[in-house]
Short mmCIF file of C-alpha atoms and ligand atoms in Angstrom, two decimals:
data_model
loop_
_atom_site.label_atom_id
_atom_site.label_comp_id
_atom_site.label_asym_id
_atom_site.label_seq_id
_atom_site.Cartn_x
_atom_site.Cartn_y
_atom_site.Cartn_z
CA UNK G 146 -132.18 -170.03 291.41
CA UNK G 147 -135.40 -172.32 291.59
CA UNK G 148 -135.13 -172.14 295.56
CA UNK G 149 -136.04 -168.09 294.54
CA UNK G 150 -139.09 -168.67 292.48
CA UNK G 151 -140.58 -171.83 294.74
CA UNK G 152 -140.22 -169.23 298.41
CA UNK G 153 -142.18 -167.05 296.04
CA UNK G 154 -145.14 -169.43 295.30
CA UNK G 155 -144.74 -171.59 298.66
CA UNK G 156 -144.53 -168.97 300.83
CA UNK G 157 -148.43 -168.15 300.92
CA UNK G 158 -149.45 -167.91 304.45
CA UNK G 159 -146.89 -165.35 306.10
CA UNK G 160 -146.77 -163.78 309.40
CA UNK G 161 -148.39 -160.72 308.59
CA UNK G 162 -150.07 -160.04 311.55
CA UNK G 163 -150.92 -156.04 311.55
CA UNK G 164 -152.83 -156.31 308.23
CA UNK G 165 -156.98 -156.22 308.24
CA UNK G 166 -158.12 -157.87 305.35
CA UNK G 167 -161.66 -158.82 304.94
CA UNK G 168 -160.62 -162.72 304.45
CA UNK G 169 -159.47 -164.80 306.86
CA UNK G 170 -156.86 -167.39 307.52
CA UNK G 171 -158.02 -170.39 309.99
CA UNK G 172 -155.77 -173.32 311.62
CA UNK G 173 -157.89 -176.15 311.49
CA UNK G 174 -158.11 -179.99 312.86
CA UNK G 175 -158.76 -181.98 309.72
CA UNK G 176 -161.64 -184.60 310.88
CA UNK G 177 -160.04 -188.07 311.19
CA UNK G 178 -160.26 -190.27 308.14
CA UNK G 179 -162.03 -187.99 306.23
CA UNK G 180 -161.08 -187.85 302.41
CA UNK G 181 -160.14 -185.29 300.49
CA UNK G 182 -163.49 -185.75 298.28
CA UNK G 183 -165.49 -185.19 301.29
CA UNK G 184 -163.67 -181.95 301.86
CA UNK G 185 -164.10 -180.98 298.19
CA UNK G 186 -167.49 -181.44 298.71
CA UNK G 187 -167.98 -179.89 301.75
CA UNK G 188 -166.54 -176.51 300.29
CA UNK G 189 -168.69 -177.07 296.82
CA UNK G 190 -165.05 -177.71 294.85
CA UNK G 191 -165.98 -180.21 291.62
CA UNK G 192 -163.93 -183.18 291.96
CA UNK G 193 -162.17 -181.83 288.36
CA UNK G 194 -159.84 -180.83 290.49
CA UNK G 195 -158.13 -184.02 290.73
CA UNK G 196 -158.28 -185.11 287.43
CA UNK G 197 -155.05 -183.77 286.31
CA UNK G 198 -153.37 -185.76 289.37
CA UNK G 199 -151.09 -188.43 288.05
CA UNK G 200 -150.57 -192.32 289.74
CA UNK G 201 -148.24 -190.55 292.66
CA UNK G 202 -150.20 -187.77 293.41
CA UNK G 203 -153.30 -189.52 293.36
CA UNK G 204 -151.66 -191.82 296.11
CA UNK G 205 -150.31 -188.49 297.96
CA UNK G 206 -154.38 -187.58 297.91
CA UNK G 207 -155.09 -190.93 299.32
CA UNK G 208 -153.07 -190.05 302.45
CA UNK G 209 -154.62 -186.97 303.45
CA UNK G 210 -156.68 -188.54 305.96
CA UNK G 211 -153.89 -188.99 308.02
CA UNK G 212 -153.69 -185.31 308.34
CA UNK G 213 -154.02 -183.04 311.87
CA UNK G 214 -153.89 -179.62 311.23
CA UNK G 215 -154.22 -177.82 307.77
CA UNK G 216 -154.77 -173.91 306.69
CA UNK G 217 -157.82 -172.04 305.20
CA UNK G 218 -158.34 -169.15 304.10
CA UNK G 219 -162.18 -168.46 303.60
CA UNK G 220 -163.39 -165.10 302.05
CA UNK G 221 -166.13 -162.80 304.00
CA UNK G 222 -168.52 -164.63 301.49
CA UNK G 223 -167.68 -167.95 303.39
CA UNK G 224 -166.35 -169.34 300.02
CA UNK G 225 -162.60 -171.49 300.33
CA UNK G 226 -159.82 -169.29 298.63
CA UNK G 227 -157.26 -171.29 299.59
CA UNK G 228 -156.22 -174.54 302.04
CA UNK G 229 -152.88 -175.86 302.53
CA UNK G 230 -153.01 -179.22 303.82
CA UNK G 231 -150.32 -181.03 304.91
CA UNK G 232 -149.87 -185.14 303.46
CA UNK G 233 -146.44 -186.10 305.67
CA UNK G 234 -143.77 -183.67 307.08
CA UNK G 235 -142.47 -182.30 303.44
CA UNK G 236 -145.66 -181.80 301.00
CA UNK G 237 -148.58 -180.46 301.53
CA UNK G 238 -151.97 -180.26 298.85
CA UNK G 239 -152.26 -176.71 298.28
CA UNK G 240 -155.77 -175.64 296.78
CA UNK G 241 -156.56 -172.09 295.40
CA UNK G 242 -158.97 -170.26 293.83
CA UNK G 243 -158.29 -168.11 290.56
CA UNK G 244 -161.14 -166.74 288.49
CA UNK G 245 -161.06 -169.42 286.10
CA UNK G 246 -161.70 -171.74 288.84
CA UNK G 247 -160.09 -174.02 291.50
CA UNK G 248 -156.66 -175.55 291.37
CA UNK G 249 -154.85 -178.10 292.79
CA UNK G 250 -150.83 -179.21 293.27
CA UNK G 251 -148.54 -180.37 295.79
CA UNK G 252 -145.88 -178.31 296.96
CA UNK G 253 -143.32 -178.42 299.71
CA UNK G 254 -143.48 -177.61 302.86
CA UNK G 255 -141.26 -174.26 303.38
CA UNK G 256 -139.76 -175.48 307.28
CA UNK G 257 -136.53 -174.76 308.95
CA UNK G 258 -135.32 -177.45 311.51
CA UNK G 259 -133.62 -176.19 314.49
CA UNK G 260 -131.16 -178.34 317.09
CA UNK G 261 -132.49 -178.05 320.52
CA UNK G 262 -131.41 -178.95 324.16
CA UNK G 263 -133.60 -180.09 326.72
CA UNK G 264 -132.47 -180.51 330.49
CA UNK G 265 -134.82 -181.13 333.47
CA UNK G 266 -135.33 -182.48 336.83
CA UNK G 267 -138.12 -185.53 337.12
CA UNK G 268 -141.33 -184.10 339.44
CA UNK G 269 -143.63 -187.37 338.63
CA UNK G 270 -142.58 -189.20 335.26
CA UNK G 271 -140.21 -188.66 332.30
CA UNK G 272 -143.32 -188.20 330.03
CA UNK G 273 -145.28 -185.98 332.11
CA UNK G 274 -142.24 -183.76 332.89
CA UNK G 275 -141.80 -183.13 329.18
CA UNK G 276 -145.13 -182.16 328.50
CA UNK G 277 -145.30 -180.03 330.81
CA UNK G 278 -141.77 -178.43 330.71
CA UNK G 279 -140.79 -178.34 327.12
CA UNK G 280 -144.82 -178.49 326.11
CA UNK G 281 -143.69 -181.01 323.44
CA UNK G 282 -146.20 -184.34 323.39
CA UNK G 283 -144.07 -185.87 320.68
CA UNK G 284 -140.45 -185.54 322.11
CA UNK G 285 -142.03 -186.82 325.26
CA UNK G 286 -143.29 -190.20 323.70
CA UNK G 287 -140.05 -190.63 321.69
CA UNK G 288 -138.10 -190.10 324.81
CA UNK G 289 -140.17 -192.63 326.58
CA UNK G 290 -140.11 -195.49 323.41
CA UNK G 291 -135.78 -194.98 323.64
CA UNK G 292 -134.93 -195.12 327.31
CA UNK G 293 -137.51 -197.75 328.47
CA UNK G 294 -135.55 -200.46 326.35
CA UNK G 295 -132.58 -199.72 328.73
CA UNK G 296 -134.00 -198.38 332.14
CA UNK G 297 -136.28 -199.89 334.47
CA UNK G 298 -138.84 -196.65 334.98
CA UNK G 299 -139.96 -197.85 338.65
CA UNK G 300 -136.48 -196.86 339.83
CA UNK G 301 -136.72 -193.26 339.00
CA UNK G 302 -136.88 -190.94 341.85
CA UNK G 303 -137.85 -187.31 342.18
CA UNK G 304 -135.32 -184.80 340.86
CA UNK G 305 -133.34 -187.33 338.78
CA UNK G 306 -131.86 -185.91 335.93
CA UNK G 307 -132.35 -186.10 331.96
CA UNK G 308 -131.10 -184.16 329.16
CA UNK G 309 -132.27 -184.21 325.38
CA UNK G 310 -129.98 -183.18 322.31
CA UNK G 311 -132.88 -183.00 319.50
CA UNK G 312 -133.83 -181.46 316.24
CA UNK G 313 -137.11 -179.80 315.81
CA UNK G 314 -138.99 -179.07 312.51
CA UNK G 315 -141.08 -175.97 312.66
CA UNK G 316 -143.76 -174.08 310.56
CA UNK G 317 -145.21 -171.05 311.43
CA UNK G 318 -143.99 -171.15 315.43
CA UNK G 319 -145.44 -174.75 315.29
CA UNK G 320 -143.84 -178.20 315.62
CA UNK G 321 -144.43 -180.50 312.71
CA UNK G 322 -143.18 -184.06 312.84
CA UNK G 323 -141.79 -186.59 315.09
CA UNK G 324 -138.76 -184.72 316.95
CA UNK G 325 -135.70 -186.67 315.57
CA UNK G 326 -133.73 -187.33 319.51
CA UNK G 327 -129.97 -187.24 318.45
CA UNK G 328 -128.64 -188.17 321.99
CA UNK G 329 -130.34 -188.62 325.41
CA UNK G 330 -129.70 -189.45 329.12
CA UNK G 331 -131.37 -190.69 332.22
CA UNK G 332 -129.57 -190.77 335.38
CA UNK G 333 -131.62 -193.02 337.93
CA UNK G 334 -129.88 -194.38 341.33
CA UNK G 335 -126.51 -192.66 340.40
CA UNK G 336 -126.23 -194.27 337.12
CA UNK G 337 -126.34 -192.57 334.21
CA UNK G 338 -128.32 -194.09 330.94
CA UNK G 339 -127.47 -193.09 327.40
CA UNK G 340 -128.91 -193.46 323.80
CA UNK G 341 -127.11 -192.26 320.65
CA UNK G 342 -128.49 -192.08 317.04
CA UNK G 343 -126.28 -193.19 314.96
CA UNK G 344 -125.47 -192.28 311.39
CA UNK G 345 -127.72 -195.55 310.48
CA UNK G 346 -130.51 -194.18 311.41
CA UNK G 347 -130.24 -196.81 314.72
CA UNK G 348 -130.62 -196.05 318.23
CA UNK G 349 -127.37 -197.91 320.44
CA UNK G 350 -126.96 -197.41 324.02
CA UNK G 351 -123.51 -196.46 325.69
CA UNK G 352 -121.94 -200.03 324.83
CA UNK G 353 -122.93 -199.57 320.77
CA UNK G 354 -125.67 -202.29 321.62
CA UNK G 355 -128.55 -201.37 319.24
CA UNK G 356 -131.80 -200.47 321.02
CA UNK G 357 -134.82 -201.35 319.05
CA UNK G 358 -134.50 -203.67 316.04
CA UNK G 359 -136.42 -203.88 313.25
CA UNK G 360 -139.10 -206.14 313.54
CA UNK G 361 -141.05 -206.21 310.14
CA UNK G 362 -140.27 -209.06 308.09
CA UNK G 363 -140.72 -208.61 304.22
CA UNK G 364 -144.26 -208.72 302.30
CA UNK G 365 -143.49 -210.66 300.08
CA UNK G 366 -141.16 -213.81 299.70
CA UNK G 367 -139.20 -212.54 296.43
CA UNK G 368 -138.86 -209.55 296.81
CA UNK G 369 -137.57 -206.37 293.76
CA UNK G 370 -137.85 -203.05 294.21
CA UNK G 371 -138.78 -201.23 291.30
CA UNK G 372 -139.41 -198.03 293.37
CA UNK G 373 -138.09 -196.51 296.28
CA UNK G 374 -139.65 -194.22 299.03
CA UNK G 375 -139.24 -190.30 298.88
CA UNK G 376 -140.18 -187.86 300.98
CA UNK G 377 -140.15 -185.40 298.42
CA UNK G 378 -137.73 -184.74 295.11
CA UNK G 379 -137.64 -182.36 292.53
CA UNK G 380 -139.07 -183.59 289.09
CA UNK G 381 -136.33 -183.05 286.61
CA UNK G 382 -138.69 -182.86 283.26
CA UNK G 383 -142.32 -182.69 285.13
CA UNK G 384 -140.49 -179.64 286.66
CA UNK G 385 -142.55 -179.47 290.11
CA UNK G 386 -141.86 -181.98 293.07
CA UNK G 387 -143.04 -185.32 293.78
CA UNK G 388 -143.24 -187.96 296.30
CA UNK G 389 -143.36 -191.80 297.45
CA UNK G 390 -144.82 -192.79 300.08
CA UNK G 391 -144.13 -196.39 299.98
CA UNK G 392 -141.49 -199.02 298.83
CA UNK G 393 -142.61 -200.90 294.91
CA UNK G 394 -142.12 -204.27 294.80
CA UNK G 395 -142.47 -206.01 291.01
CA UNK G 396 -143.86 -208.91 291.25
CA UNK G 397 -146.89 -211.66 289.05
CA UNK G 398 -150.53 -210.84 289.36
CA UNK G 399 -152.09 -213.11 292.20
CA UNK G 400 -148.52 -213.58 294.16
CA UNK G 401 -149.43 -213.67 297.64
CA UNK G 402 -148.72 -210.94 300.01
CA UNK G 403 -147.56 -211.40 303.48
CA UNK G 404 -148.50 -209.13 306.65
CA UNK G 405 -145.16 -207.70 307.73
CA UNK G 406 -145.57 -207.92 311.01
CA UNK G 407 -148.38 -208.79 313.46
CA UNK G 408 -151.44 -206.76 314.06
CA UNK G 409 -154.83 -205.95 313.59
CA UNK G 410 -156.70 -205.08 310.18
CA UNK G 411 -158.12 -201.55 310.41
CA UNK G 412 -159.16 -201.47 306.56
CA UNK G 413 -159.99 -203.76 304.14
CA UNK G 414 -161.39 -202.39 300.99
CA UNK G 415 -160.81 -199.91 298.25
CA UNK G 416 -159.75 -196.80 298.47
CA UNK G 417 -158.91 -193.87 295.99
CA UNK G 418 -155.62 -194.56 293.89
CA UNK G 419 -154.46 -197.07 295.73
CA UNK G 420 -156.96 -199.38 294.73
CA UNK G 421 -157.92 -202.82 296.79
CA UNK G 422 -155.67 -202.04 300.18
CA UNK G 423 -155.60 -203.39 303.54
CA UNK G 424 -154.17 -201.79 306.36
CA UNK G 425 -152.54 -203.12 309.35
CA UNK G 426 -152.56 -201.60 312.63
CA UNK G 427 -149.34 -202.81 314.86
CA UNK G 428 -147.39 -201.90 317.78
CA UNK G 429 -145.89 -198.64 318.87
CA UNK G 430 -148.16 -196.43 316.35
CA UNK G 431 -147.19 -198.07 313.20
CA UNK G 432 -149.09 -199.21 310.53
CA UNK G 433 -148.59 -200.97 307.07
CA UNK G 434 -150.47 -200.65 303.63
CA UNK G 435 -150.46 -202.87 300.82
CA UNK G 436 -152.15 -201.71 297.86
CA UNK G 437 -153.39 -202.42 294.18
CA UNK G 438 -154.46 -205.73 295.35
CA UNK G 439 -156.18 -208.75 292.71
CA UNK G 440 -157.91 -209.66 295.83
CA UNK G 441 -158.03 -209.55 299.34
CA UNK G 442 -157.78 -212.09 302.45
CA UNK G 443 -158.03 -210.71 305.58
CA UNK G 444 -160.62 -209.11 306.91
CA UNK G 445 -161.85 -205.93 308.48
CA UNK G 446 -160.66 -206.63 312.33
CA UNK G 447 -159.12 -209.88 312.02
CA UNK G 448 -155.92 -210.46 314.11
CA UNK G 449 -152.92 -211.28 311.79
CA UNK G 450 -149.37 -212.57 312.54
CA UNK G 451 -146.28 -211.48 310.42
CA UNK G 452 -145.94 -213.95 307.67
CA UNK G 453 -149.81 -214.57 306.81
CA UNK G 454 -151.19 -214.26 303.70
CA UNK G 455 -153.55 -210.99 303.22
CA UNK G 456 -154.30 -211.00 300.04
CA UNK G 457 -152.36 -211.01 296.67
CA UNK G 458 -150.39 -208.89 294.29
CA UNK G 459 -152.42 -207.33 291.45
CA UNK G 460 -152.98 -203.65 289.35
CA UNK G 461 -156.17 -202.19 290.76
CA UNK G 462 -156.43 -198.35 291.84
CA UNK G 463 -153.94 -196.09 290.23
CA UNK G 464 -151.39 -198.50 288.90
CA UNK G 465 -149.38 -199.19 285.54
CA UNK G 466 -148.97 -202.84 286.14
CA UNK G 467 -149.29 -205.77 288.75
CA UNK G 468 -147.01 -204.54 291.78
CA UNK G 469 -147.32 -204.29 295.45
CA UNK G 470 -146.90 -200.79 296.47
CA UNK G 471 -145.70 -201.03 300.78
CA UNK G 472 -146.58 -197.75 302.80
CA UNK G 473 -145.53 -197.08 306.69
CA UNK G 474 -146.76 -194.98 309.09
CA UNK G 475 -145.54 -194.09 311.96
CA UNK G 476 -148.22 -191.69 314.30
CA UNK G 477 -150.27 -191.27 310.99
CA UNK G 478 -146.99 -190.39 308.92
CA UNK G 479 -145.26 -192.02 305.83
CA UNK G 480 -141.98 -192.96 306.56
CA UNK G 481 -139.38 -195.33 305.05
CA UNK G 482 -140.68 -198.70 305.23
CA UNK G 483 -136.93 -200.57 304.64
CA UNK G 484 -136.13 -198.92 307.53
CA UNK G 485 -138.33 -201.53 309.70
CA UNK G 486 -137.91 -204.28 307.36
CA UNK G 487 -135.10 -206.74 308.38
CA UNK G 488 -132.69 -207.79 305.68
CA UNK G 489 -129.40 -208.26 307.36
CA UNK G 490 -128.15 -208.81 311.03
CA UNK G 491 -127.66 -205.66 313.80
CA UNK G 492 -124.22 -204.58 315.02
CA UNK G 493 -121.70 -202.29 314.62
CA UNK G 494 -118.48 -203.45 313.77
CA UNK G 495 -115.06 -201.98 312.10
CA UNK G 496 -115.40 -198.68 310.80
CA UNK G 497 -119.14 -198.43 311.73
CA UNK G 498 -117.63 -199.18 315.59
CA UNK G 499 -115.27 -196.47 315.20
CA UNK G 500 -117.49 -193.62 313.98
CA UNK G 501 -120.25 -194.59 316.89
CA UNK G 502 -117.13 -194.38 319.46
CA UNK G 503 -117.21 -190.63 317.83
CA UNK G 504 -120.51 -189.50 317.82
CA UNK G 505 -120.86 -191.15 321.54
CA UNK G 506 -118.09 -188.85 322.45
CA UNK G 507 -119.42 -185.74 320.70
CA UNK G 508 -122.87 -186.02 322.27
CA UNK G 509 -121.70 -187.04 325.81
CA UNK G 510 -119.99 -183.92 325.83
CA UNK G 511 -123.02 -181.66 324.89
CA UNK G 512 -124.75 -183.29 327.69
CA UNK G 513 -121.62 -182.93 330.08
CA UNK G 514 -121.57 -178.93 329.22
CA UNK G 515 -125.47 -179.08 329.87
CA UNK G 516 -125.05 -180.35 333.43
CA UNK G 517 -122.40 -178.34 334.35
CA UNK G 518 -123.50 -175.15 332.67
CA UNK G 519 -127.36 -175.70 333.82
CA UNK G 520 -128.60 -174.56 330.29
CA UNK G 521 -131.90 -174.02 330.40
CA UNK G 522 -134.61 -175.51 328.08
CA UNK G 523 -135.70 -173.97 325.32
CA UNK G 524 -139.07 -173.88 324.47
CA UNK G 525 -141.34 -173.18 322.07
CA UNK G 526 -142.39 -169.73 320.93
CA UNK G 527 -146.42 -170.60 319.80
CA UNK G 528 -147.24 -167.83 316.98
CA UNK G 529 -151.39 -167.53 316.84
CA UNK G 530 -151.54 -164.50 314.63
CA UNK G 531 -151.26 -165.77 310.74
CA UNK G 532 -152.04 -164.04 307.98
CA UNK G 533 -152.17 -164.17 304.30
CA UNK G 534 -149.04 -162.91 301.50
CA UNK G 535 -149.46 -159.51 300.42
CA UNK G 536 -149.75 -160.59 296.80
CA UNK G 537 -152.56 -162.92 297.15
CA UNK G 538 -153.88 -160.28 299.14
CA UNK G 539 -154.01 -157.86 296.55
CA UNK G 540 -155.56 -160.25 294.13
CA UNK G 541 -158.13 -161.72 296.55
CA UNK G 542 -159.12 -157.81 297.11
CA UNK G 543 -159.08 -156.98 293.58
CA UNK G 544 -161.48 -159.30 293.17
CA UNK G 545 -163.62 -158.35 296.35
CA UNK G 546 -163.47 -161.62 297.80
ZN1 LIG S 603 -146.01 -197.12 294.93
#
């Protein structure tokens, strides 16, 4: 029942491409690091707009310099109508104009994911094979990050083998995310070299050794979580849908937080709700955030190793008391940060052992029909024509904009 009424107000940019309408819709690259105030500005929107944001939102706003690509819709007059601007892979700022001025919310992003299969022979590399073949940049980095832990990439030859069982989220004939690699396989001198996700989220090869372990250690030494990390969820008595971008710790003003893992400090300062933050640039695209600091340590550019002091717990930015709020991103995108964090050893055992033994013999078979089938790839159908819903339509023209 809600699912009806939310298509209705998410759904605002549709595939209309036959209709001529005097206002047009525009995919855009958002400028790196820019914030959301600068794009208010830039379009003459008062910053009113985000005074009915609460502490989460706020923090959602915060991100929005991570963002690539975002919609407009500008009228002939060259004033902003509407922009939906995507913060993550599942909510998105969506700003409108009405004649009592502009608004602002964050709704979902309407996707649909689709399982894909990807089987090629190597020409030059793994990565550049992708790219070129299934024209997906992303699926051809994750492929790379998996197999490299278990295959030595010198002894590849031309017209080895690989095959890809994936799952693709898409938006308007476009990609959007990191493609989540469900099984894979490289066969290099005759050998054949699996990975397998497994229901823990964990990469293991063919043996049910795990792949890449989680490196970050926690940021701080006692640690309670008085808030989780969600992608998105359905308010039950704000009635509209939120988000989390981070992991809450509780703890005393001025307790000392530790860098997770080692890196490189890319910002040190405030910023927006979240207050006195720094942000750590590490390896393999992620970064960490640690925000509503009483003060801060490191500095802009300093080298840090996991376990040093950065600076120490406190309430500033949009807070309601002295926590640490955690945030991880992974290619400019917030993703679980518990996932990285190590609590407990690696390794399947009992039942866990059993149910890899199952999904390892599900997903060698896919790639077994693959082979001997020859499936093709499938690739991407790239929609350019995007147009506006026919009931903002009729109330942008009613209103000659
Ligand atoms: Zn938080």
């Amino acid at each position: 029942m809600r699912s009806i009424g939310l298509r209705r107000v998410v759904v605002l940019l549709l595939l209309l491409s036959t209709i001529t309408f005097a206002a047009k819709v525009k995919r855009l690259a958002w400028v790196n690091g820019m914030s959301f105030k600068t794009y208010l500005q830039k379009h003459n929107v008062p910053k009113t707009v985000l005074d009915e944001l609460d502490e989460d939102d706020a923090l959602i706003v915060s991100d929005v310099e991570n963002c690539r690509s975002y919609y407009e819709l500008i009228a002939s007059t060259g004033v902003l109508l509407q922009a939906l601007i995507p913060v993550g892979e599942e909510l998105q700022l969506h700003l409108y104009k009405t004649h009592r001025g502009y608004k602002l919310e964050v709704i979902p992003i309407e996707y649909q994911e689709d399982t894909y299969i990807a089987l090629l022979k190597i020409d030059s590399s793994p990565y550049g094979d992708i790219v070129k073949k299934i024209k997906n940049r992303r699926l051809a980095n994750e492929f790379t990050r998996l197999l490299k832990h278990s295959v030595n990439f010198r002894t590849i030859k031309k017209g080895d083998p690989l095959a890809i069982v994936y799952t693709q989220k898409m938006r308007l004939g476009q990609p959007i995310g990191v493609p989540n690699i469900k099984a894979a396989m490289l066969e290099t001198a005759g050998k054949k070299h699996y990975v397998f996700k497994h229901t823990d989220h964990k990469y293991y090869d063919e043996n049910g050794k795990v792949l890449i372990k989680k490196y970050m250690r926690r940021p701080l030494n006692h640690i309670r979580i008085t808030s989780k990390f969600t992608k998105r969820r359905f308010h039950p008595v704000l009635k509209r849908w939120k988000a989390h971008h981070g992991t809450d710790f509780g703890a005393k003003r001025g307790t000392p937080i530790l860098a997770a893992a080692d890196g490189k400090v890319i910002f040190a300062g405030r910023k927006g709700g979240y207050g006195k933050v720094i942000k750590i640039q590490h390896k393999d695209n992620y970064v960490t955030l640690y925000a509503h600091q009483s003060r801060l340590k490191a500095k802009l550019g300093e080298y840090v190793s996991a376990g040093q002091v950065i600076g120490y717990v406190g309430n500033t930015g949009r807070s309601t008391g002295a926590h640490l709020h955690f945030g991880l991103y992974k290619n400019g995108r917030a993703i679980d940060p518990m996932q990285m964090v190590k609590f407990s050893t690696d390794g399947l055992t009992g039942k866990g052992k059993r149910a890899f033994i199952a999904r390892k013999r599900k997903y060698t078979k896919i790639i077994d029909e693959l082979f001997k089938n020859q499936t093709p790839s499938q690739v991407w159908n790239t929609v350019n024509d995007i147009g506006v819903s026919p009931e903002m339509k009729n109330y942008y023209q009613n209103r000659g904009w």
